[in-house]
mmCIF file of N, CA, C and O in Angstrom:
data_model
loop_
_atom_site.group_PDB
_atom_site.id
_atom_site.type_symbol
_atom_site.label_atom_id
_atom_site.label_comp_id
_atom_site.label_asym_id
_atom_site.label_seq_id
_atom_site.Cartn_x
_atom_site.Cartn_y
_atom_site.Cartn_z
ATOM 1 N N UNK A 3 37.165 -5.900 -23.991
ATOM 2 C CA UNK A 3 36.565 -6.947 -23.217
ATOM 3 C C UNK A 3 35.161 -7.270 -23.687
ATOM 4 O O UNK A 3 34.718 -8.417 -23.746
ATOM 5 N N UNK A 4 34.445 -6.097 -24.040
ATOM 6 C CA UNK A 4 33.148 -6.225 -24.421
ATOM 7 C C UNK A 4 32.910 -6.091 -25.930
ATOM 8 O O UNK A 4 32.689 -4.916 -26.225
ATOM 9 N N UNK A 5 32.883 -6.969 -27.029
ATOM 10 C CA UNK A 5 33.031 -6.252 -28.182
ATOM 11 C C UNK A 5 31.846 -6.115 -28.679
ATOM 12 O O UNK A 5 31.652 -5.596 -29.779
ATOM 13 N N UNK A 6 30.975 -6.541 -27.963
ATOM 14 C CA UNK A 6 29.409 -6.395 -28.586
ATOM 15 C C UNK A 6 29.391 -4.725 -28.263
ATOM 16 O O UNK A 6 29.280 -4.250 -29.392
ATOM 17 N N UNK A 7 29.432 -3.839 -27.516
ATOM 18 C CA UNK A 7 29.569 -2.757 -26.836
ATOM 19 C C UNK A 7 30.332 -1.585 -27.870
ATOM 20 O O UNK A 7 29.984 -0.423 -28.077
ATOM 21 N N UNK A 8 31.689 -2.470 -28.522
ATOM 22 C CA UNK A 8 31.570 -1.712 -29.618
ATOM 23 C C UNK A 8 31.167 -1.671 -30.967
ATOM 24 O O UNK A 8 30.995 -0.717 -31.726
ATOM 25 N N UNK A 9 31.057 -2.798 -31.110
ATOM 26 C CA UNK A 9 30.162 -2.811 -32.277
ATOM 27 C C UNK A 9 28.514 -1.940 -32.229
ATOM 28 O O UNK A 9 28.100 -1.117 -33.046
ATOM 29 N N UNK A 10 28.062 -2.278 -31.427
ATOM 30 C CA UNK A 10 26.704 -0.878 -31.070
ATOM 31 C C UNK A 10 26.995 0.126 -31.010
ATOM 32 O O UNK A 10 26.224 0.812 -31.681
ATOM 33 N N UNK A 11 27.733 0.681 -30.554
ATOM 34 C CA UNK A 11 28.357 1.900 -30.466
ATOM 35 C C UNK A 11 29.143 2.960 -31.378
ATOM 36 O O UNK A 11 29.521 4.131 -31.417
ATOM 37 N N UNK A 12 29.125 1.474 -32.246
ATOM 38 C CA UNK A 12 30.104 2.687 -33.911
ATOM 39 C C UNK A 12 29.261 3.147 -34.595
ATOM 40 O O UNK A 12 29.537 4.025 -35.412
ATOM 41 N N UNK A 13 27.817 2.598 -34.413
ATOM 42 C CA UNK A 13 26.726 2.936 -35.598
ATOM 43 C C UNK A 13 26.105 3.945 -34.834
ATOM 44 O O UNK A 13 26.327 4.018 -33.626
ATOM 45 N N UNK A 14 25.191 4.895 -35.532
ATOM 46 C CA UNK A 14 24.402 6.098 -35.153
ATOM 47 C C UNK A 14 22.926 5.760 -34.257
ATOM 48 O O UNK A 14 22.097 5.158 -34.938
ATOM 49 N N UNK A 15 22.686 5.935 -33.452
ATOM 50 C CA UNK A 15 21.497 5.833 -33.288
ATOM 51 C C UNK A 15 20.391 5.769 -33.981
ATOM 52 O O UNK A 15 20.966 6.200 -34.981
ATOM 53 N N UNK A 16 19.491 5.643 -34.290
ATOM 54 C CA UNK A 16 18.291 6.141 -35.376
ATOM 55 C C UNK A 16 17.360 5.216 -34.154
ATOM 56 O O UNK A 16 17.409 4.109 -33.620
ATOM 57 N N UNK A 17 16.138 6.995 -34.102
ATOM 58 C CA UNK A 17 15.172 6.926 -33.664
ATOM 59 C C UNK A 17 13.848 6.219 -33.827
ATOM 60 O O UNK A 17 13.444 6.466 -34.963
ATOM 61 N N UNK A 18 13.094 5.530 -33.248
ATOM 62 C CA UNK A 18 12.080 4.713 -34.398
ATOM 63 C C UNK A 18 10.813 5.477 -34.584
ATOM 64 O O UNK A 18 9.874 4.978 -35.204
ATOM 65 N N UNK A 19 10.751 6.737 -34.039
ATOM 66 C CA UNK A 19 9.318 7.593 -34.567
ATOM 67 C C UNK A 19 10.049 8.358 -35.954
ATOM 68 O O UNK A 19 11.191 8.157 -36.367
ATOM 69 N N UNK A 20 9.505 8.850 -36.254
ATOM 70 C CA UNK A 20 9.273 9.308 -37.759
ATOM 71 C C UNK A 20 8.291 10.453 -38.176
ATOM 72 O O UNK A 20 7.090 10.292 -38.397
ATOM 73 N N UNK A 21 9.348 12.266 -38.290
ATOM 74 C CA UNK A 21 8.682 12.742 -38.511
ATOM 75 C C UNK A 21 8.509 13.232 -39.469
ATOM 76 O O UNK A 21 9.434 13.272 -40.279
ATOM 77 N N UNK A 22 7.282 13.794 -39.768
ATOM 78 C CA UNK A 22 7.172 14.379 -41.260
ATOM 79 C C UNK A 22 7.571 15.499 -41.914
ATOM 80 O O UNK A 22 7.574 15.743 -43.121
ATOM 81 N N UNK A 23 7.953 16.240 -40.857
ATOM 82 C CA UNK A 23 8.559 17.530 -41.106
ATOM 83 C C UNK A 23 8.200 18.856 -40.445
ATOM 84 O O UNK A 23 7.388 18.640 -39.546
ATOM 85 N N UNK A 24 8.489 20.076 -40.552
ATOM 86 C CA UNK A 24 8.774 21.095 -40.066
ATOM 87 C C UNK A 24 7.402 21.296 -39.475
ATOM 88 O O UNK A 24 6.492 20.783 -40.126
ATOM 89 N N UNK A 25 7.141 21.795 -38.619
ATOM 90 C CA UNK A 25 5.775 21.814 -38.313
ATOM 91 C C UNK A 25 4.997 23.542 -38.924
ATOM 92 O O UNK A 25 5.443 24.682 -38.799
ATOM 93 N N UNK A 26 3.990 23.146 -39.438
ATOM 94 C CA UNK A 26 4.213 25.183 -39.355
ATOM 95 C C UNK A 26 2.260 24.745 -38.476
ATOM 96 O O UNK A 26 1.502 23.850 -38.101
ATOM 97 N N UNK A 27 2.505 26.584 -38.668
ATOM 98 C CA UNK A 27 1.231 27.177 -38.011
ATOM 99 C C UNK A 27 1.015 28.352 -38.949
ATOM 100 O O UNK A 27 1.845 29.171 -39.345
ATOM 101 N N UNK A 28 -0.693 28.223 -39.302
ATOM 102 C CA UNK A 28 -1.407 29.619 -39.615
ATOM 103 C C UNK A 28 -0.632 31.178 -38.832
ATOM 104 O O UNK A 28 -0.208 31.259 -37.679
ATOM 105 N N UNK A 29 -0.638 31.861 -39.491
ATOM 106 C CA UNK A 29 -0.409 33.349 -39.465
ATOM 107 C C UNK A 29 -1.918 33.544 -38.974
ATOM 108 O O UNK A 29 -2.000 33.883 -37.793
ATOM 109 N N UNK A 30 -2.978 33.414 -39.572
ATOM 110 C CA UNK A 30 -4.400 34.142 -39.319
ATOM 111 C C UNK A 30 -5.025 33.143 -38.791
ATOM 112 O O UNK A 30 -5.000 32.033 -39.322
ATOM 113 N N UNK A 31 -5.703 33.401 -37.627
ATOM 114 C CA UNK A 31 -6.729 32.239 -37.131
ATOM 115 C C UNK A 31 -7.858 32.143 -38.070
ATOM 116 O O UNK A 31 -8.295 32.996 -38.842
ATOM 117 N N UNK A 32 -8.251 30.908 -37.845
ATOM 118 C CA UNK A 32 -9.298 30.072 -38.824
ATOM 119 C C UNK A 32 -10.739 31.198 -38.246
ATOM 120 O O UNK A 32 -10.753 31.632 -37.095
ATOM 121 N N UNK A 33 -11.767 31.500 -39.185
ATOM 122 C CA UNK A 33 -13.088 31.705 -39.282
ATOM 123 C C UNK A 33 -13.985 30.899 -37.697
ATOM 124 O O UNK A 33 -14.194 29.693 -37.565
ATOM 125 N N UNK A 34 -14.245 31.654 -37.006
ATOM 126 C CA UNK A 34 -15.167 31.238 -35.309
ATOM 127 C C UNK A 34 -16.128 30.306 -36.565
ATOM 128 O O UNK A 34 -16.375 30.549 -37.746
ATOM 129 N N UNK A 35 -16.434 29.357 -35.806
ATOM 130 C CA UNK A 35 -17.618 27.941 -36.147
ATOM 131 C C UNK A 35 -18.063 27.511 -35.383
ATOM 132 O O UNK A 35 -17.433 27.475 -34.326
ATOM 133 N N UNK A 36 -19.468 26.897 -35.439
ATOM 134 C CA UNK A 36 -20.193 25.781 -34.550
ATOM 135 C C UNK A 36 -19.348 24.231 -34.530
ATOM 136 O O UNK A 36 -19.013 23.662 -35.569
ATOM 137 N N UNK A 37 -19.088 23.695 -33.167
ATOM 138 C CA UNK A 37 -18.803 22.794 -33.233
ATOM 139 C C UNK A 37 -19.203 21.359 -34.059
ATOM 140 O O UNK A 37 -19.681 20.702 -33.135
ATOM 141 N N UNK A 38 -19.273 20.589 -35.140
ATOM 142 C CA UNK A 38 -19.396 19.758 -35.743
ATOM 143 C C UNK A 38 -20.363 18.906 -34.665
ATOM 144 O O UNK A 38 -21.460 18.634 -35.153
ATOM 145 N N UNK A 39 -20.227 18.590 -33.744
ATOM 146 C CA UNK A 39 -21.012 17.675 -33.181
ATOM 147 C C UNK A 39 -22.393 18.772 -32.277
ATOM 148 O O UNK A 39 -23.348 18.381 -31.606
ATOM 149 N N UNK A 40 -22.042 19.944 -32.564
ATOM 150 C CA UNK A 40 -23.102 20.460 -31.907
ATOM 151 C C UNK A 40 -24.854 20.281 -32.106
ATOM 152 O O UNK A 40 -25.235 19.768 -33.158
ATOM 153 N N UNK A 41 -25.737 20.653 -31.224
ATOM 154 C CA UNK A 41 -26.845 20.421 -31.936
ATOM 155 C C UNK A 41 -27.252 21.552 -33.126
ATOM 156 O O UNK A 41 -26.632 22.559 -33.468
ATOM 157 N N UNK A 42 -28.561 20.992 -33.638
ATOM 158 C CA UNK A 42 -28.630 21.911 -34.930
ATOM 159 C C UNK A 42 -29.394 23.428 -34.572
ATOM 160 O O UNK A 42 -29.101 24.438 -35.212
ATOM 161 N N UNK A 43 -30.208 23.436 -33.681
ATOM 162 C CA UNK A 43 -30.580 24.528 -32.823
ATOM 163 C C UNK A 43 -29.443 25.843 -32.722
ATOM 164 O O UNK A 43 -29.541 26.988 -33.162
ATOM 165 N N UNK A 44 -28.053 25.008 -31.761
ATOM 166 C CA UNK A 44 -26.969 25.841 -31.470
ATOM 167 C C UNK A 44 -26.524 26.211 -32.965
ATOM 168 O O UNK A 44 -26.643 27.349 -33.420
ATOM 169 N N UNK A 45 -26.115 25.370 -33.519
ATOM 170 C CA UNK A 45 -25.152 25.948 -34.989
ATOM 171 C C UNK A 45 -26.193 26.957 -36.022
ATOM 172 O O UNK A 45 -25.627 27.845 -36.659
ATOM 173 N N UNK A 46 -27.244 26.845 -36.120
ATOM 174 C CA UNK A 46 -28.238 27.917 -36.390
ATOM 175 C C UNK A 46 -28.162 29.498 -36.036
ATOM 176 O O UNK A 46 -28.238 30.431 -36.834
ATOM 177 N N UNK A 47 -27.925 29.577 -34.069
ATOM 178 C CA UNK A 47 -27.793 30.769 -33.643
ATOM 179 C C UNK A 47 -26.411 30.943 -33.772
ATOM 180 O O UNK A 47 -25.998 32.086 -33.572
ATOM 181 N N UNK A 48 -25.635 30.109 -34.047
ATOM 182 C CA UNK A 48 -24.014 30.781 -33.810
ATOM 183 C C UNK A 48 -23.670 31.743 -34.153
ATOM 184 O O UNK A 48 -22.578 32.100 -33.711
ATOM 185 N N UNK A 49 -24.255 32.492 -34.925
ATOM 186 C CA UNK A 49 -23.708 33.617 -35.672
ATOM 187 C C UNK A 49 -24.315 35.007 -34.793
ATOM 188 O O UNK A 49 -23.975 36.185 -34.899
ATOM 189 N N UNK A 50 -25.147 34.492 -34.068
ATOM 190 C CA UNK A 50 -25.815 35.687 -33.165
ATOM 191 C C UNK A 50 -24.910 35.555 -31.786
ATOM 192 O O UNK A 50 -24.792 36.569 -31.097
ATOM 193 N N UNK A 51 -24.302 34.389 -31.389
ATOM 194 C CA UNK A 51 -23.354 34.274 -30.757
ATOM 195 C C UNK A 51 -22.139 35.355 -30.524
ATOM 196 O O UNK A 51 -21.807 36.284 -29.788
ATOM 197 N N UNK A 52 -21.753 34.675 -31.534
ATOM 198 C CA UNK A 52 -20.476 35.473 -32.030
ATOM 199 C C UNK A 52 -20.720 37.251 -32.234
ATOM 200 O O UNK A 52 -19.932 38.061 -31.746
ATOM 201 N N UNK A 53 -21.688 37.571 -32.867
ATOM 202 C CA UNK A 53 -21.761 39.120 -32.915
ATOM 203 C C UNK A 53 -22.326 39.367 -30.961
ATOM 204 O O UNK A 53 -21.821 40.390 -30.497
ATOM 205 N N UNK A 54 -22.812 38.945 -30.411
ATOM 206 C CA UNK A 54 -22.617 39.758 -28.971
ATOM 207 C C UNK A 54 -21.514 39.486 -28.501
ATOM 208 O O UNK A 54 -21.220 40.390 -27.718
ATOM 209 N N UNK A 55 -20.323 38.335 -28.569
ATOM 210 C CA UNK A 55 -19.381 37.741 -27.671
ATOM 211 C C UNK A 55 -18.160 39.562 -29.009
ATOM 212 O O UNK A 55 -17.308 40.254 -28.450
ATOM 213 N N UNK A 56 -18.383 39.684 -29.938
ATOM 214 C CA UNK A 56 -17.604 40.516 -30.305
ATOM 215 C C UNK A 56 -17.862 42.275 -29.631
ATOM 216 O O UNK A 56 -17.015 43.070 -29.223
ATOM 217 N N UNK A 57 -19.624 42.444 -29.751
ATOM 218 C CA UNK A 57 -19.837 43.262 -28.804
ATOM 219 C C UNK A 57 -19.488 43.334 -27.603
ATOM 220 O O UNK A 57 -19.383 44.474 -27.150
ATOM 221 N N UNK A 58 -19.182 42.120 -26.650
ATOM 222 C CA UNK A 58 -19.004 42.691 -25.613
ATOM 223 C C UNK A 58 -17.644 42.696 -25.359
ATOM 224 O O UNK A 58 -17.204 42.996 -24.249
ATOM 225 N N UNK A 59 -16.801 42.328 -26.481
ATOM 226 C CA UNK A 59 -15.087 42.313 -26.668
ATOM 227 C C UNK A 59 -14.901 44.081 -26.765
ATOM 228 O O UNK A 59 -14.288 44.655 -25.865
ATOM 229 N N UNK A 60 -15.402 44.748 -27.763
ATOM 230 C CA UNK A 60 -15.198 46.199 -27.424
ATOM 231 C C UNK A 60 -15.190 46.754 -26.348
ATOM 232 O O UNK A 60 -14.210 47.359 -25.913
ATOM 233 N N UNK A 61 -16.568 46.603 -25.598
ATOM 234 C CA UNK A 61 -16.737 47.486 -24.348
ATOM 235 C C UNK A 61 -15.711 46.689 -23.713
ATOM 236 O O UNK A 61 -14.853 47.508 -23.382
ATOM 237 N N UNK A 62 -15.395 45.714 -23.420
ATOM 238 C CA UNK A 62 -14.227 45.190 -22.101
ATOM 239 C C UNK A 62 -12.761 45.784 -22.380
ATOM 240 O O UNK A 62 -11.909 45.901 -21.499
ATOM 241 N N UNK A 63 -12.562 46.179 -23.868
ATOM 242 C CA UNK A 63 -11.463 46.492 -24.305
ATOM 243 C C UNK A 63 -11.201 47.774 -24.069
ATOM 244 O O UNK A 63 -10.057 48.204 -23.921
ATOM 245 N N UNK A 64 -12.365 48.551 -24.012
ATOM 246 C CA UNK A 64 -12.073 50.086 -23.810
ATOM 247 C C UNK A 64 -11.262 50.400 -21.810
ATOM 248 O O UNK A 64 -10.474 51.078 -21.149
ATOM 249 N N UNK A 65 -12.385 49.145 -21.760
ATOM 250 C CA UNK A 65 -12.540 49.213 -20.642
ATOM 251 C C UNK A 65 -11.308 49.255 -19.749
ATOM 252 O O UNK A 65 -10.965 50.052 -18.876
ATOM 253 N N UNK A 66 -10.582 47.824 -20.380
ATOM 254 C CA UNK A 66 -9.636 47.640 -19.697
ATOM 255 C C UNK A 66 -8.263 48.446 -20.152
ATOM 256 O O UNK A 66 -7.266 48.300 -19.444
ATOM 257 N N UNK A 67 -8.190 49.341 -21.391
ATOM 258 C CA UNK A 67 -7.678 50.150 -21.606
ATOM 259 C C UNK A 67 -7.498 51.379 -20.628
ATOM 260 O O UNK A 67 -6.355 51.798 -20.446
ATOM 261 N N UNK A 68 -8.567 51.980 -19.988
ATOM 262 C CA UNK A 68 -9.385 52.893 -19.310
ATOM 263 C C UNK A 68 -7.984 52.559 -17.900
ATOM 264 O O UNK A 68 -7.155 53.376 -17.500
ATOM 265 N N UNK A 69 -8.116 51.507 -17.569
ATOM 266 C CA UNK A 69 -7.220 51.173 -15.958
ATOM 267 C C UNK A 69 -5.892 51.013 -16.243
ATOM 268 O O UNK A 69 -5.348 50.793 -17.325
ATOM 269 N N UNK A 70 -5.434 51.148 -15.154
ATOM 270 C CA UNK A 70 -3.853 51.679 -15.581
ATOM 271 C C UNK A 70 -2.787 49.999 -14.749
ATOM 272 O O UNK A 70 -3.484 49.525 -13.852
ATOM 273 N N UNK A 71 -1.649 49.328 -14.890
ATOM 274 C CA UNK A 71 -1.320 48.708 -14.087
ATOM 275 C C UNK A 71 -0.540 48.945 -13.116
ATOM 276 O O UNK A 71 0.309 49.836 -13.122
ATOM 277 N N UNK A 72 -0.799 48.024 -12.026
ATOM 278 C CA UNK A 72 -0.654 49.061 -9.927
ATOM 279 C C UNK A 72 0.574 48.588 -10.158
ATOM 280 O O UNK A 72 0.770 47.466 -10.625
ATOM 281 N N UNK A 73 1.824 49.705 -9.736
ATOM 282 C CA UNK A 73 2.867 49.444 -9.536
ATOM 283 C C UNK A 73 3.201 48.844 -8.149
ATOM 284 O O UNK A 73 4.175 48.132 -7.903
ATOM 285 N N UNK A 74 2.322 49.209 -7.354
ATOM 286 C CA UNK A 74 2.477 49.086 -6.094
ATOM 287 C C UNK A 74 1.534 47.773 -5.470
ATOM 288 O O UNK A 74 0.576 47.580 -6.218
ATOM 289 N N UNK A 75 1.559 46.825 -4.297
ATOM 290 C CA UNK A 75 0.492 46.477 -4.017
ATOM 291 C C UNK A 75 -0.249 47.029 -3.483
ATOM 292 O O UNK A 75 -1.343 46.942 -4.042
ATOM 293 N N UNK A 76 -0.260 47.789 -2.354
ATOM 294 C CA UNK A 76 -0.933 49.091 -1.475
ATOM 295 C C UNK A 76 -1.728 49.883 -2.609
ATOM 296 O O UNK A 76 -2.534 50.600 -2.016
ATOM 297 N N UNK A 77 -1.841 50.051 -3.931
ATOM 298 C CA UNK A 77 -3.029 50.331 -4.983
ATOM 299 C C UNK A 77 -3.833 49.712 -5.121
ATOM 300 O O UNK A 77 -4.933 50.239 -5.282
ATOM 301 N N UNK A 78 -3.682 47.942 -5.132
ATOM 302 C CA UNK A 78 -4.898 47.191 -5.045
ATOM 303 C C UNK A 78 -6.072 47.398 -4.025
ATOM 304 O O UNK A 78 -6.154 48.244 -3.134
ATOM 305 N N UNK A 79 -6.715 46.686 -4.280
ATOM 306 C CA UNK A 79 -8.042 46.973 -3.201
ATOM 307 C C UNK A 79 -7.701 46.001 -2.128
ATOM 308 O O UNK A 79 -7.387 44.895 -2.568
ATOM 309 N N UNK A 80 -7.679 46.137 -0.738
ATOM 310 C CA UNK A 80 -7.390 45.422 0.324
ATOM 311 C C UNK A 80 -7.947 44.045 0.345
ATOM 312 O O UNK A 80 -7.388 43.176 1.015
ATOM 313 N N UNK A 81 -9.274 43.734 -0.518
ATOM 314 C CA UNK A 81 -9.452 42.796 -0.455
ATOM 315 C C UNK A 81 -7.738 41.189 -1.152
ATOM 316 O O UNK A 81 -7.495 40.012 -0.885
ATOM 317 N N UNK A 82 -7.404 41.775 -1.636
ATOM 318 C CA UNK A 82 -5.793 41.579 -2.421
ATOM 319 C C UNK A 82 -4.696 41.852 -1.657
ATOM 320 O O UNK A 82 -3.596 41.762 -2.201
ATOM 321 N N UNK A 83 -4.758 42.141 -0.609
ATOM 322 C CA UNK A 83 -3.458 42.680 0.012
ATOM 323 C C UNK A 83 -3.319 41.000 0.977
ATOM 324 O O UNK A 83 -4.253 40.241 1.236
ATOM 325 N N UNK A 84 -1.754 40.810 1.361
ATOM 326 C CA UNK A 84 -1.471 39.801 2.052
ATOM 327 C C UNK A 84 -2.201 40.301 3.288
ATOM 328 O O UNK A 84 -2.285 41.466 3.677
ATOM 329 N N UNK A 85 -2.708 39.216 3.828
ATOM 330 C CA UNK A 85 -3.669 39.195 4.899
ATOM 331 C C UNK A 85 -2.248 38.407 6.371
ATOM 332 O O UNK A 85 -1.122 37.983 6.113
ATOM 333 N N UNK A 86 -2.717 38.463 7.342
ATOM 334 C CA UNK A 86 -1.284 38.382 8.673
ATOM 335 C C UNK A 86 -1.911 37.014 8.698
ATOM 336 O O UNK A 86 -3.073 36.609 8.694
ATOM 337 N N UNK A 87 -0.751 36.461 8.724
ATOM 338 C CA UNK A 87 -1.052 34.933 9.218
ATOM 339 C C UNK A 87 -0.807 34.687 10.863
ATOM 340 O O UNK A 87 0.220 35.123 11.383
ATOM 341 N N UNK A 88 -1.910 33.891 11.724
ATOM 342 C CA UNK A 88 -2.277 34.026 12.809
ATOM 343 C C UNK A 88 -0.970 32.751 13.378
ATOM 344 O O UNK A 88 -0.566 32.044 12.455
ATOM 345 N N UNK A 89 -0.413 32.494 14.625
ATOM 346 C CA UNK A 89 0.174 32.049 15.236
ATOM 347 C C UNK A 89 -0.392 30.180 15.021
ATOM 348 O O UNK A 89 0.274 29.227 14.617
ATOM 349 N N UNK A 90 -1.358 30.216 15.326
ATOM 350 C CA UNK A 90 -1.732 28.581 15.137
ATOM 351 C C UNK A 90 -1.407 28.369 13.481
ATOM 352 O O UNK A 90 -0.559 27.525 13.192
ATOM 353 N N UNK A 91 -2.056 29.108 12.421
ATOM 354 C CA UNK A 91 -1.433 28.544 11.210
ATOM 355 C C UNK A 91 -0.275 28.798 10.874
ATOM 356 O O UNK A 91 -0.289 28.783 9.643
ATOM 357 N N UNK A 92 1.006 29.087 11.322
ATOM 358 C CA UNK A 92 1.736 29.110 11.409
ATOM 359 C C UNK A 92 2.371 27.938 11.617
ATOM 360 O O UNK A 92 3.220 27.465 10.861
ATOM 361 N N UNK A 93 1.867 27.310 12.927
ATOM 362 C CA UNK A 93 2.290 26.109 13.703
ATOM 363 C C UNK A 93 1.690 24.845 12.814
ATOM 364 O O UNK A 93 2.226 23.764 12.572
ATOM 365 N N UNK A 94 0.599 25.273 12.474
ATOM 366 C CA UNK A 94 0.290 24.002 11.167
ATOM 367 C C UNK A 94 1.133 23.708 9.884
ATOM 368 O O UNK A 94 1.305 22.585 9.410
ATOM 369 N N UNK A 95 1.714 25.064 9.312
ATOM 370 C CA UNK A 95 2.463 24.861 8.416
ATOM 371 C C UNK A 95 3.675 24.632 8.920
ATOM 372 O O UNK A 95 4.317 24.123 8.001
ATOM 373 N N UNK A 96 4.427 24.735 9.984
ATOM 374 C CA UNK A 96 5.839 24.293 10.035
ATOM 375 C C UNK A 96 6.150 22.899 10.440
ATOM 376 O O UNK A 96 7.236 22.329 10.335
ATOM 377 N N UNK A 97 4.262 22.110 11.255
ATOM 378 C CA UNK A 97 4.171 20.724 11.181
ATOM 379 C C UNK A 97 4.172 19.432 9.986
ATOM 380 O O UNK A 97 4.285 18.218 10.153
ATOM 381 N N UNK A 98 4.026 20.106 8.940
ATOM 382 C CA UNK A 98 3.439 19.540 7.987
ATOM 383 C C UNK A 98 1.886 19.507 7.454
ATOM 384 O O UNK A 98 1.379 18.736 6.639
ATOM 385 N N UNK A 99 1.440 20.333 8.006
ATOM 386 C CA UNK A 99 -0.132 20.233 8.342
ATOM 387 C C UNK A 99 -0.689 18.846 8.944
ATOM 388 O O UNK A 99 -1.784 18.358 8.668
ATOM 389 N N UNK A 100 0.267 18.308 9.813
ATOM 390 C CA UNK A 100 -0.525 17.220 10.963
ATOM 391 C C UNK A 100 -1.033 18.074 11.964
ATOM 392 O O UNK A 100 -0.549 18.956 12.674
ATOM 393 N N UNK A 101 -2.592 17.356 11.764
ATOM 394 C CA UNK A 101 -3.341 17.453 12.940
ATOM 395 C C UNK A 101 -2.583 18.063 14.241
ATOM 396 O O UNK A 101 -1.779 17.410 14.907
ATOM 397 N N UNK A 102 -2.955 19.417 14.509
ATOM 398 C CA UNK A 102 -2.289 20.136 15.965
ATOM 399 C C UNK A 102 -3.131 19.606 17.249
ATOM 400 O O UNK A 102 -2.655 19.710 18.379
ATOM 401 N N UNK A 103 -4.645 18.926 16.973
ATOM 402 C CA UNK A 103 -5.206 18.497 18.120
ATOM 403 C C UNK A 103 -4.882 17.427 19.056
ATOM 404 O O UNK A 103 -5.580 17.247 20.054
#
């Protein structure tokens, strides 16, 4: 009935973007740098940057080596523990949070 329908339909699609190929990615991240648009002040100290931001990568590393992960929640510090939800917010959330006043 429709022969335009098959005639479109016998041929393949073809997409109209166009890619160039496989994409890859570096194995080793690129050398830390000053941003190109930075000022010349900043790209000067960058390198003093980078040696404390690596210093203080050790100590955090030991650090966080040092703590173990809580199997439990009752290990966290209470400030982290589910807190009781009170009767009025309750009633707000099963309203939709419309106005209870």
């Amino acid at each position: 009935m429709h022969p335009s329908l098959r005639v479109l339909s016998s041929r393949a699609h073809q997409p109209l973007i166009k890619f160039l190929g496989k994409r890859t990615y570096p194995t080793t991240p690129s050398p830390p740098q000053a941003h190109p648009a930075a000022p010349a002040e900043l790209k000067s100290r960058f390198s003093e940057f980078i040696k404390k931001i690596e210093a203080s990568g050790e100590k955090a590393s030991t650090t966080l080596a040092s703590n173990s992960v809580l199997s439990e929640f009752w290990q966290a510090p209470e400030r982290l523990w589910r807190q009781d939800i009170e009767e009025a917010e309750i009633d707000a959330i099963l309203s939709g949070g419309a106005s209870l006043h």
